Amino acid sequence: MNLRKISGIFLMIFIIGLVSSGNLFAKYPDKSINMIIAFTAGGSSDVQARIMQKYWNKYSDQQWVFVYKPGAGGAIGFGEIAMSKADGYTIGGINVPHIVLQPLVQKAQFSPDDFAYICQVVNDPQAVAVRKDSKLKSVKDIFEFAKANPGKLKVGLVGPNSGHHLMFLDVKDKYEFPVTEIFYKGAADQNAALLGGEIDVMFGNLNDVMRSLEEMVVLGLAAEKRNDFLPEVATLKEQGYDVVSDIRRAFVAPKAIDKAQLDFLRETFKKISEDPEYLADMKTAGQPTEYMDGDVFAEYVKKQSEFAKTALEKAGLLK
């Protein structure tokens, strides 16, 4: 056997060894990953993602580059994720029910089917809140006052066509609730309106309400079970009102992402979501954690799409 043939054999063995060890080609990810945030910096979605980034750095050698695409209630950023190149280097945060409502009412440039779901990380239940000096001391008081004084009770919502609005439509569909709804651009405006006496009651995210607990009272949570942040507050179900409504925060990639890359992302996000230090940081930030893996969350999104469509049709809000 000549030297040339021997060299060729050794080269072949070397290449096979590299391939089998995963060293011939760069291991994913081998560069920074763009993280699209569909809301402004400093908001609840950004705060949560920043906490997650801290622990991503613990489990991955590559960094996240934050890219902010705010506007249209998140629709611009969500569309940006859906339309990005599915090469594993662009992912982003999404909110439900935003991503199911916007294609129905805003002609958004995406649908819930345009995403590969990595996982859910937050379940932020809606809260029914009043000022501390309010004469309304229970959820029952709110409903009874509304029935006795049609149109006089002012309820503040972020919306329209938001998670808050969807909860309001569900309440109106199930119960006699003749109130005046007032919409605000964001949670900060909504909180200020309640504290300033512009509205009597608000339906708002627990995470946003927690910022003003010194001046307001949560009378009920639209959740399946009590929340660890406010364990003394009964759910609406416990109080006789069958209403469950929340904002879910999750992470997604463009639909056509390679399965191996999606598997890596799901595994890494799961590790982060189970990290005790991450959970402690989330609690400190007032972020109600609830992990759900990507496949299960995708099924949840489908059910929410059906629920939202039915609610909007009943309210005459779908053309």
mmCIF file of C-alpha atoms in Angstrom:
data_model
loop_
_atom_site.group_PDB
_atom_site.id
_atom_site.type_symbol
_atom_site.label_atom_id
_atom_site.label_comp_id
_atom_site.label_asym_id
_atom_site.label_seq_id
_atom_site.Cartn_x
_atom_site.Cartn_y
_atom_site.Cartn_z
ATOM 1 C CA MET A 1 0.000 0.000 0.000
ATOM 2 C CA ASN A 2 1.563 3.289 -1.076
ATOM 3 C CA LEU A 3 1.951 6.337 1.154
ATOM 4 C CA ARG A 4 -0.724 8.281 -0.727
ATOM 5 C CA LYS A 5 -3.352 5.596 -0.095
ATOM 6 C CA ILE A 6 -2.386 5.331 3.584
ATOM 7 C CA SER A 7 -2.699 9.107 3.967
ATOM 8 C CA GLY A 8 -6.111 8.977 2.340
ATOM 9 C CA ILE A 9 -7.283 6.292 4.768
ATOM 10 C CA PHE A 10 -6.069 8.273 7.780
ATOM 11 C CA LEU A 11 -7.774 11.417 6.434
ATOM 12 C CA MET A 12 -11.025 9.509 6.019
ATOM 13 C CA ILE A 13 -10.814 8.167 9.585
ATOM 14 C CA PHE A 14 -10.120 11.701 10.866
ATOM 15 C CA ILE A 15 -13.133 13.140 9.019
ATOM 16 C CA ILE A 16 -15.417 10.359 10.269
ATOM 17 C CA GLY A 17 -14.216 11.044 13.796
ATOM 18 C CA LEU A 18 -14.962 14.738 13.463
ATOM 19 C CA VAL A 19 -18.435 14.112 12.088
ATOM 20 C CA SER A 20 -19.294 11.590 14.804
ATOM 21 C CA SER A 21 -18.113 13.969 17.515
ATOM 22 C CA GLY A 22 -20.008 16.913 16.029
ATOM 23 C CA ASN A 23 -16.830 18.952 15.512
ATOM 24 C CA LEU A 24 -16.730 19.163 11.721
ATOM 25 C CA PHE A 25 -19.599 21.602 11.497
ATOM 26 C CA ALA A 26 -20.340 24.380 13.932
ATOM 27 C CA LYS A 27 -22.680 23.397 16.726
ATOM 28 C CA TYR A 28 -25.924 25.380 16.964
ATOM 29 C CA PRO A 29 -25.936 28.136 17.990
ATOM 30 C CA ASP A 30 -22.563 29.371 16.815
ATOM 31 C CA LYS A 31 -23.445 33.078 16.818
ATOM 32 C CA SER A 32 -25.743 35.533 18.575
ATOM 33 C CA ILE A 33 -29.510 35.038 18.425
ATOM 34 C CA ASN A 34 -31.849 37.947 17.767
ATOM 35 C CA MET A 35 -34.592 38.190 20.384
ATOM 36 C CA ILE A 36 -37.514 40.247 19.061
ATOM 37 C CA ILE A 37 -39.585 42.031 21.699
ATOM 38 C CA ALA A 38 -42.891 43.364 20.393
ATOM 39 C CA PHE A 39 -43.272 46.015 23.096
ATOM 40 C CA THR A 40 -41.198 48.906 24.395
ATOM 41 C CA ALA A 41 -38.104 48.429 26.534
ATOM 42 C CA GLY A 42 -38.884 48.285 30.246
ATOM 43 C CA GLY A 43 -42.355 46.784 29.862
ATOM 44 C CA SER A 44 -43.461 43.491 31.414
ATOM 45 C CA SER A 45 -42.522 41.436 28.343
ATOM 46 C CA ASP A 46 -39.063 43.008 28.168
ATOM 47 C CA VAL A 47 -38.447 42.570 31.923
ATOM 48 C CA GLN A 48 -39.335 38.887 31.709
ATOM 49 C CA ALA A 49 -37.121 38.307 28.666
ATOM 50 C CA ARG A 50 -34.195 40.092 30.327
ATOM 51 C CA ILE A 51 -34.470 37.777 33.336
ATOM 52 C CA MET A 52 -34.537 34.785 30.996
ATOM 53 C CA GLN A 53 -31.503 36.118 29.104
ATOM 54 C CA LYS A 54 -29.492 36.072 32.325
ATOM 55 C CA TYR A 55 -30.020 32.319 32.597
ATOM 56 C CA TRP A 56 -29.740 31.677 28.867
ATOM 57 C CA ASN A 57 -26.160 32.887 29.285
ATOM 58 C CA LYS A 58 -25.717 30.204 31.940
ATOM 59 C CA TYR A 59 -26.720 27.393 29.583
ATOM 60 C CA SER A 60 -25.482 28.681 26.210
ATOM 61 C CA ASP A 61 -22.235 30.189 24.939
ATOM 62 C CA GLN A 62 -24.053 32.584 22.621
ATOM 63 C CA GLN A 63 -25.745 35.854 23.542
ATOM 64 C CA TRP A 64 -29.155 37.306 22.733
ATOM 65 C CA VAL A 65 -29.333 40.583 20.827
ATOM 66 C CA PHE A 66 -32.538 42.382 21.783
ATOM 67 C CA VAL A 67 -34.477 43.872 18.891
ATOM 68 C CA TYR A 68 -37.472 46.057 19.776
ATOM 69 C CA LYS A 69 -40.367 46.219 17.312
ATOM 70 C CA PRO A 70 -43.198 47.902 19.243
ATOM 71 C CA GLY A 71 -46.514 49.061 17.841
ATOM 72 C CA ALA A 72 -50.099 47.990 17.121
ATOM 73 C CA GLY A 73 -50.418 46.187 20.451
ATOM 74 C CA GLY A 74 -47.495 43.910 19.601
ATOM 75 C CA ALA A 75 -48.712 43.014 16.100
ATOM 76 C CA ILE A 76 -45.706 44.597 14.376
ATOM 77 C CA GLY A 77 -43.190 42.606 16.400
ATOM 78 C CA PHE A 78 -45.157 39.362 16.189
ATOM 79 C CA GLY A 79 -45.310 39.748 12.414
ATOM 80 C CA GLU A 80 -41.562 40.402 12.321
ATOM 81 C CA ILE A 81 -40.914 37.085 14.089
ATOM 82 C CA ALA A 82 -43.237 35.171 11.770
ATOM 83 C CA MET A 83 -41.658 36.630 8.628
ATOM 84 C CA SER A 84 -38.027 36.284 9.750
ATOM 85 C CA LYS A 85 -35.638 33.807 8.165
ATOM 86 C CA ALA A 86 -36.153 30.422 9.814
ATOM 87 C CA ASP A 87 -32.442 29.794 10.381
ATOM 88 C CA GLY A 88 -32.596 29.469 14.165
ATOM 89 C CA TYR A 89 -31.091 32.894 14.765
ATOM 90 C CA THR A 90 -34.285 34.893 15.200
ATOM 91 C CA ILE A 91 -36.763 34.094 17.947
ATOM 92 C CA GLY A 92 -39.080 36.291 19.961
ATOM 93 C CA GLY A 93 -41.614 36.754 22.705
ATOM 94 C CA ILE A 94 -45.350 36.578 22.034
ATOM 95 C CA ASN A 95 -48.468 37.155 24.121
ATOM 96 C CA VAL A 96 -51.747 35.254 24.105
ATOM 97 C CA PRO A 97 -54.531 36.213 23.492
ATOM 98 C CA HIS A 98 -52.875 39.029 21.479
ATOM 99 C CA ILE A 99 -51.678 36.698 18.704
ATOM 100 C CA VAL A 100 -55.132 35.151 18.294
ATOM 101 C CA LEU A 101 -57.098 38.414 18.486
ATOM 102 C CA GLN A 102 -54.976 40.515 16.133
ATOM 103 C CA PRO A 103 -55.379 38.335 13.005
ATOM 104 C CA LEU A 104 -59.146 38.341 13.645
ATOM 105 C CA VAL A 105 -59.664 42.083 14.119
ATOM 106 C CA GLN A 106 -56.589 43.927 12.826
ATOM 107 C CA LYS A 107 -55.705 42.128 9.599
ATOM 108 C CA ALA A 108 -52.324 41.330 11.132
ATOM 109 C CA GLN A 109 -49.512 40.072 8.896
ATOM 110 C CA PHE A 110 -49.415 36.696 10.646
ATOM 111 C CA SER A 111 -51.595 33.943 12.038
ATOM 112 C CA PRO A 112 -51.066 31.671 15.065
ATOM 113 C CA ASP A 113 -50.041 28.941 12.600
ATOM 114 C CA ASP A 114 -46.977 30.953 11.503
ATOM 115 C CA PHE A 115 -44.962 30.112 14.626
ATOM 116 C CA ALA A 116 -42.989 27.193 16.034
ATOM 117 C CA TYR A 117 -43.773 27.298 19.751
ATOM 118 C CA ILE A 118 -40.815 26.965 22.116
ATOM 119 C CA CYS A 119 -42.638 27.205 25.443
ATOM 120 C CA GLN A 120 -44.895 29.259 27.685
ATOM 121 C CA VAL A 121 -43.167 30.912 30.646
ATOM 122 C CA VAL A 122 -45.766 33.214 32.268
ATOM 123 C CA ASN A 123 -49.447 32.952 33.135
ATOM 124 C CA ASP A 124 -50.515 36.426 34.280
ATOM 125 C CA PRO A 125 -54.148 36.228 35.445
ATOM 126 C CA GLN A 126 -56.566 39.111 35.130
ATOM 127 C CA ALA A 127 -57.478 40.822 38.373
ATOM 128 C CA VAL A 128 -60.600 42.728 39.371
ATOM 129 C CA ALA A 129 -59.361 45.748 41.320
ATOM 130 C CA VAL A 130 -60.770 48.860 43.007
ATOM 131 C CA ARG A 131 -59.311 51.746 44.982
ATOM 132 C CA LYS A 132 -58.748 51.140 48.684
ATOM 133 C CA ASP A 133 -61.396 53.710 49.560
ATOM 134 C CA SER A 134 -64.011 52.150 47.266
ATOM 135 C CA LYS A 135 -67.448 51.322 48.658
ATOM 136 C CA LEU A 136 -67.321 48.141 46.579
ATOM 137 C CA LYS A 137 -65.822 45.541 48.892
ATOM 138 C CA SER A 138 -66.363 42.345 46.900
ATOM 139 C CA VAL A 139 -66.932 41.065 43.384
ATOM 140 C CA LYS A 140 -70.561 40.467 44.367
ATOM 141 C CA ASP A 141 -70.854 44.162 45.304
ATOM 142 C CA ILE A 142 -69.642 45.108 41.812
ATOM 143 C CA PHE A 143 -72.218 42.964 40.019
ATOM 144 C CA GLU A 144 -75.065 44.010 42.292
ATOM 145 C CA PHE A 145 -74.255 47.721 41.941
ATOM 146 C CA ALA A 146 -74.030 47.349 38.157
ATOM 147 C CA LYS A 147 -77.470 45.707 37.959
ATOM 148 C CA ALA A 148 -79.054 48.268 40.271
ATOM 149 C CA ASN A 149 -77.456 51.225 38.463
ATOM 150 C CA PRO A 150 -77.278 50.431 34.716
ATOM 151 C CA GLY A 151 -74.480 52.307 32.960
ATOM 152 C CA LYS A 152 -73.219 54.123 36.057
ATOM 153 C CA LEU A 153 -70.341 51.808 36.960
ATOM 154 C CA LYS A 154 -67.226 52.651 34.932
ATOM 155 C CA VAL A 155 -64.922 49.724 34.153
ATOM 156 C CA GLY A 156 -61.409 50.385 32.831
ATOM 157 C CA LEU A 157 -59.805 48.101 30.263
ATOM 158 C CA VAL A 158 -56.649 48.095 28.161
ATOM 159 C CA GLY A 159 -57.759 47.653 24.600
ATOM 160 C CA PRO A 160 -60.035 47.274 22.736
ATOM 161 C CA ASN A 161 -59.458 43.786 21.322
ATOM 162 C CA SER A 162 -57.090 42.916 24.139
ATOM 163 C CA GLY A 163 -57.012 40.222 26.804
ATOM 164 C CA HIS A 164 -58.809 42.624 29.142
ATOM 165 C CA HIS A 165 -61.491 43.223 26.536
ATOM 166 C CA LEU A 166 -61.886 39.479 25.935
ATOM 167 C CA MET A 167 -62.504 38.959 29.663
ATOM 168 C CA PHE A 168 -65.055 41.779 29.629
ATOM 169 C CA LEU A 169 -66.900 40.181 26.682
ATOM 170 C CA ASP A 170 -66.952 36.832 28.499
ATOM 171 C CA VAL A 171 -68.412 38.461 31.618
ATOM 172 C CA LYS A 172 -71.052 40.301 29.582
ATOM 173 C CA ASP A 173 -71.992 37.088 27.786
ATOM 174 C CA LYS A 174 -72.455 35.089 30.995
ATOM 175 C CA TYR A 175 -73.841 37.653 33.434
ATOM 176 C CA GLU A 176 -76.001 40.753 33.601
ATOM 177 C CA PHE A 177 -73.361 43.474 33.696
ATOM 178 C CA PRO A 178 -74.740 46.809 32.363
ATOM 179 C CA VAL A 179 -71.665 49.008 32.819
ATOM 180 C CA THR A 180 -69.764 51.661 30.881
ATOM 181 C CA GLU A 181 -66.434 50.375 29.589
ATOM 182 C CA ILE A 182 -63.542 52.799 29.123
ATOM 183 C CA PHE A 183 -60.449 51.817 27.152
ATOM 184 C CA TYR A 184 -56.863 52.904 27.795
ATOM 185 C CA LYS A 185 -53.670 52.590 25.759
ATOM 186 C CA GLY A 186 -51.743 50.748 28.441
ATOM 187 C CA ALA A 187 -51.661 49.466 31.998
ATOM 188 C CA ALA A 188 -49.985 52.593 33.359
ATOM 189 C CA ASP A 189 -52.835 54.770 32.059
ATOM 190 C CA GLN A 190 -55.392 52.285 33.362
ATOM 191 C CA ASN A 191 -53.854 52.230 36.853
ATOM 192 C CA ALA A 192 -53.708 56.032 36.945
ATOM 193 C CA ALA A 193 -57.353 56.269 35.901
ATOM 194 C CA LEU A 194 -58.471 54.017 38.746
ATOM 195 C CA LEU A 195 -56.381 55.804 41.350
ATOM 196 C CA GLY A 196 -57.548 59.189 40.042
ATOM 197 C CA GLY A 197 -61.225 58.272 40.308
ATOM 198 C CA GLU A 198 -61.835 58.309 36.546
ATOM 199 C CA ILE A 199 -63.111 54.714 36.709
ATOM 200 C CA ASP A 200 -64.614 52.623 39.511
ATOM 201 C CA VAL A 201 -63.254 49.172 38.676
ATOM 202 C CA MET A 202 -60.548 47.778 36.442
ATOM 203 C CA PHE A 203 -59.835 44.441 34.819
ATOM 204 C CA GLY A 204 -56.036 44.323 34.670
ATOM 205 C CA ASN A 205 -53.073 41.961 34.683
ATOM 206 C CA LEU A 206 -51.927 40.840 38.123
ATOM 207 C CA ASN A 207 -48.350 41.819 37.243
ATOM 208 C CA ASP A 208 -49.462 45.389 36.497
ATOM 209 C CA VAL A 209 -51.812 45.645 39.478
ATOM 210 C CA MET A 210 -49.064 44.493 41.857
ATOM 211 C CA ARG A 211 -47.240 47.786 41.266
ATOM 212 C CA SER A 212 -50.020 49.765 42.971
ATOM 213 C CA LEU A 213 -51.161 47.482 45.793
ATOM 214 C CA GLU A 214 -50.572 50.204 48.368
ATOM 215 C CA GLU A 215 -53.418 52.182 46.798
ATOM 216 C CA MET A 216 -55.764 49.539 45.385
ATOM 217 C CA VAL A 217 -57.401 46.273 46.413
ATOM 218 C CA VAL A 218 -57.723 43.111 44.343
ATOM 219 C CA LEU A 219 -61.187 41.631 44.913
ATOM 220 C CA GLY A 220 -60.825 38.568 42.687
ATOM 221 C CA LEU A 221 -58.628 36.768 40.179
ATOM 222 C CA ALA A 222 -59.846 35.301 36.882
ATOM 223 C CA ALA A 223 -57.808 32.134 37.374
ATOM 224 C CA GLU A 224 -58.323 28.413 37.863
ATOM 225 C CA LYS A 225 -56.562 28.552 41.217
ATOM 226 C CA ARG A 226 -55.299 31.131 43.694
ATOM 227 C CA ASN A 227 -52.021 32.839 42.908
ATOM 228 C CA ASP A 228 -48.930 32.632 45.118
ATOM 229 C CA PHE A 229 -48.483 36.415 44.897
ATOM 230 C CA LEU A 230 -51.887 37.047 46.509
ATOM 231 C CA PRO A 231 -52.893 33.759 48.160
ATOM 232 C CA GLU A 232 -55.583 35.466 50.230
ATOM 233 C CA VAL A 233 -57.498 36.634 47.138
ATOM 234 C CA ALA A 234 -60.205 34.216 45.991
ATOM 235 C CA THR A 235 -60.684 33.351 42.331
ATOM 236 C CA LEU A 236 -63.824 34.510 40.538
ATOM 237 C CA LYS A 237 -64.864 30.867 40.328
ATOM 238 C CA GLU A 238 -64.684 30.564 44.103
ATOM 239 C CA GLN A 239 -66.950 33.594 44.318
ATOM 240 C CA GLY A 240 -69.537 32.117 41.956
ATOM 241 C CA TYR A 241 -68.449 33.673 38.643
ATOM 242 C CA ASP A 242 -67.220 31.233 36.006
ATOM 243 C CA VAL A 243 -64.628 33.483 34.374
ATOM 244 C CA VAL A 244 -61.008 32.555 33.636
ATOM 245 C CA SER A 245 -58.848 35.035 31.742
ATOM 246 C CA ASP A 246 -55.136 35.695 31.604
ATOM 247 C CA ILE A 247 -52.202 36.887 29.551
ATOM 248 C CA ARG A 248 -49.750 34.135 28.609
ATOM 249 C CA ARG A 249 -46.176 35.041 27.683
ATOM 250 C CA ALA A 250 -44.256 32.594 25.540
ATOM 251 C CA PHE A 251 -41.358 32.303 23.124
ATOM 252 C CA VAL A 252 -41.543 31.262 19.503
ATOM 253 C CA ALA A 253 -39.494 30.894 16.329
ATOM 254 C CA PRO A 254 -40.532 31.166 12.685
ATOM 255 C CA LYS A 255 -42.597 28.124 11.668
ATOM 256 C CA ALA A 256 -40.015 26.523 9.330
ATOM 257 C CA ILE A 257 -37.157 26.354 11.852
ATOM 258 C CA ASP A 258 -35.076 23.165 11.715
ATOM 259 C CA LYS A 259 -36.356 20.541 14.176
ATOM 260 C CA ALA A 260 -32.934 20.030 15.761
ATOM 261 C CA GLN A 261 -32.652 23.768 16.420
ATOM 262 C CA LEU A 262 -36.183 23.892 17.858
ATOM 263 C CA ASP A 263 -35.378 20.922 20.096
ATOM 264 C CA PHE A 264 -32.270 22.711 21.382
ATOM 265 C CA LEU A 265 -34.262 25.857 22.131
ATOM 266 C CA ARG A 266 -36.993 23.913 23.911
ATOM 267 C CA GLU A 267 -34.482 21.971 26.014
ATOM 268 C CA THR A 268 -32.571 25.121 26.993
ATOM 269 C CA PHE A 269 -35.698 27.113 27.862
ATOM 270 C CA LYS A 270 -36.927 24.199 29.975
ATOM 271 C CA LYS A 271 -33.655 24.153 31.917
ATOM 272 C CA ILE A 272 -33.989 27.886 32.538
ATOM 273 C CA SER A 273 -37.631 27.562 33.605
ATOM 274 C CA GLU A 274 -36.674 24.955 36.209
ATOM 275 C CA ASP A 275 -33.682 26.890 37.562
ATOM 276 C CA PRO A 276 -34.380 27.889 41.218
ATOM 277 C CA GLU A 277 -32.478 31.160 40.854
ATOM 278 C CA TYR A 278 -34.489 32.086 37.756
ATOM 279 C CA LEU A 279 -37.736 31.333 39.596
ATOM 280 C CA ALA A 280 -36.597 33.504 42.510
ATOM 281 C CA ASP A 281 -35.759 36.401 40.174
ATOM 282 C CA MET A 282 -39.146 36.079 38.471
ATOM 283 C CA LYS A 283 -40.933 36.187 41.815
ATOM 284 C CA THR A 284 -39.016 39.306 42.821
ATOM 285 C CA ALA A 285 -40.072 40.943 39.540
ATOM 286 C CA GLY A 286 -43.730 40.053 40.118
ATOM 287 C CA GLN A 287 -43.812 37.748 37.092
ATOM 288 C CA PRO A 288 -46.253 34.824 37.660
ATOM 289 C CA THR A 289 -44.335 31.857 36.261
ATOM 290 C CA GLU A 290 -46.009 28.872 34.628
ATOM 291 C CA TYR A 291 -44.067 26.640 32.233
ATOM 292 C CA MET A 292 -45.795 24.810 29.392
ATOM 293 C CA ASP A 293 -43.852 22.942 26.706
ATOM 294 C CA GLY A 294 -44.158 23.985 23.080
ATOM 295 C CA ASP A 295 -46.448 21.238 21.776
ATOM 296 C CA VAL A 296 -48.923 21.584 24.649
ATOM 297 C CA PHE A 297 -48.867 25.363 24.354
ATOM 298 C CA ALA A 298 -49.567 25.143 20.602
ATOM 299 C CA GLU A 299 -52.767 23.208 21.422
ATOM 300 C CA TYR A 300 -53.692 25.828 24.017
ATOM 301 C CA VAL A 301 -53.306 28.558 21.381
ATOM 302 C CA LYS A 302 -55.682 26.705 19.047
ATOM 303 C CA LYS A 303 -58.340 26.518 21.756
ATOM 304 C CA GLN A 304 -57.901 30.211 22.548
ATOM 305 C CA SER A 305 -58.311 31.057 18.875
ATOM 306 C CA GLU A 306 -61.673 29.282 18.816
ATOM 307 C CA PHE A 307 -62.767 30.915 22.072
ATOM 308 C CA ALA A 308 -61.789 34.412 20.912
ATOM 309 C CA LYS A 309 -63.513 34.025 17.552
ATOM 310 C CA THR A 310 -66.751 32.910 19.219
ATOM 311 C CA ALA A 311 -66.622 35.752 21.777
ATOM 312 C CA LEU A 312 -66.055 38.392 19.101
ATOM 313 C CA GLU A 313 -68.814 36.983 16.898
ATOM 314 C CA LYS A 314 -71.305 37.021 19.790
ATOM 315 C CA ALA A 315 -70.400 40.646 20.485
ATOM 316 C CA GLY A 316 -70.837 41.583 16.824
ATOM 317 C CA LEU A 317 -67.200 42.637 16.535
ATOM 318 C CA LEU A 318 -66.280 40.417 13.581
ATOM 319 C CA LYS A 319 -67.295 41.603 10.124
#
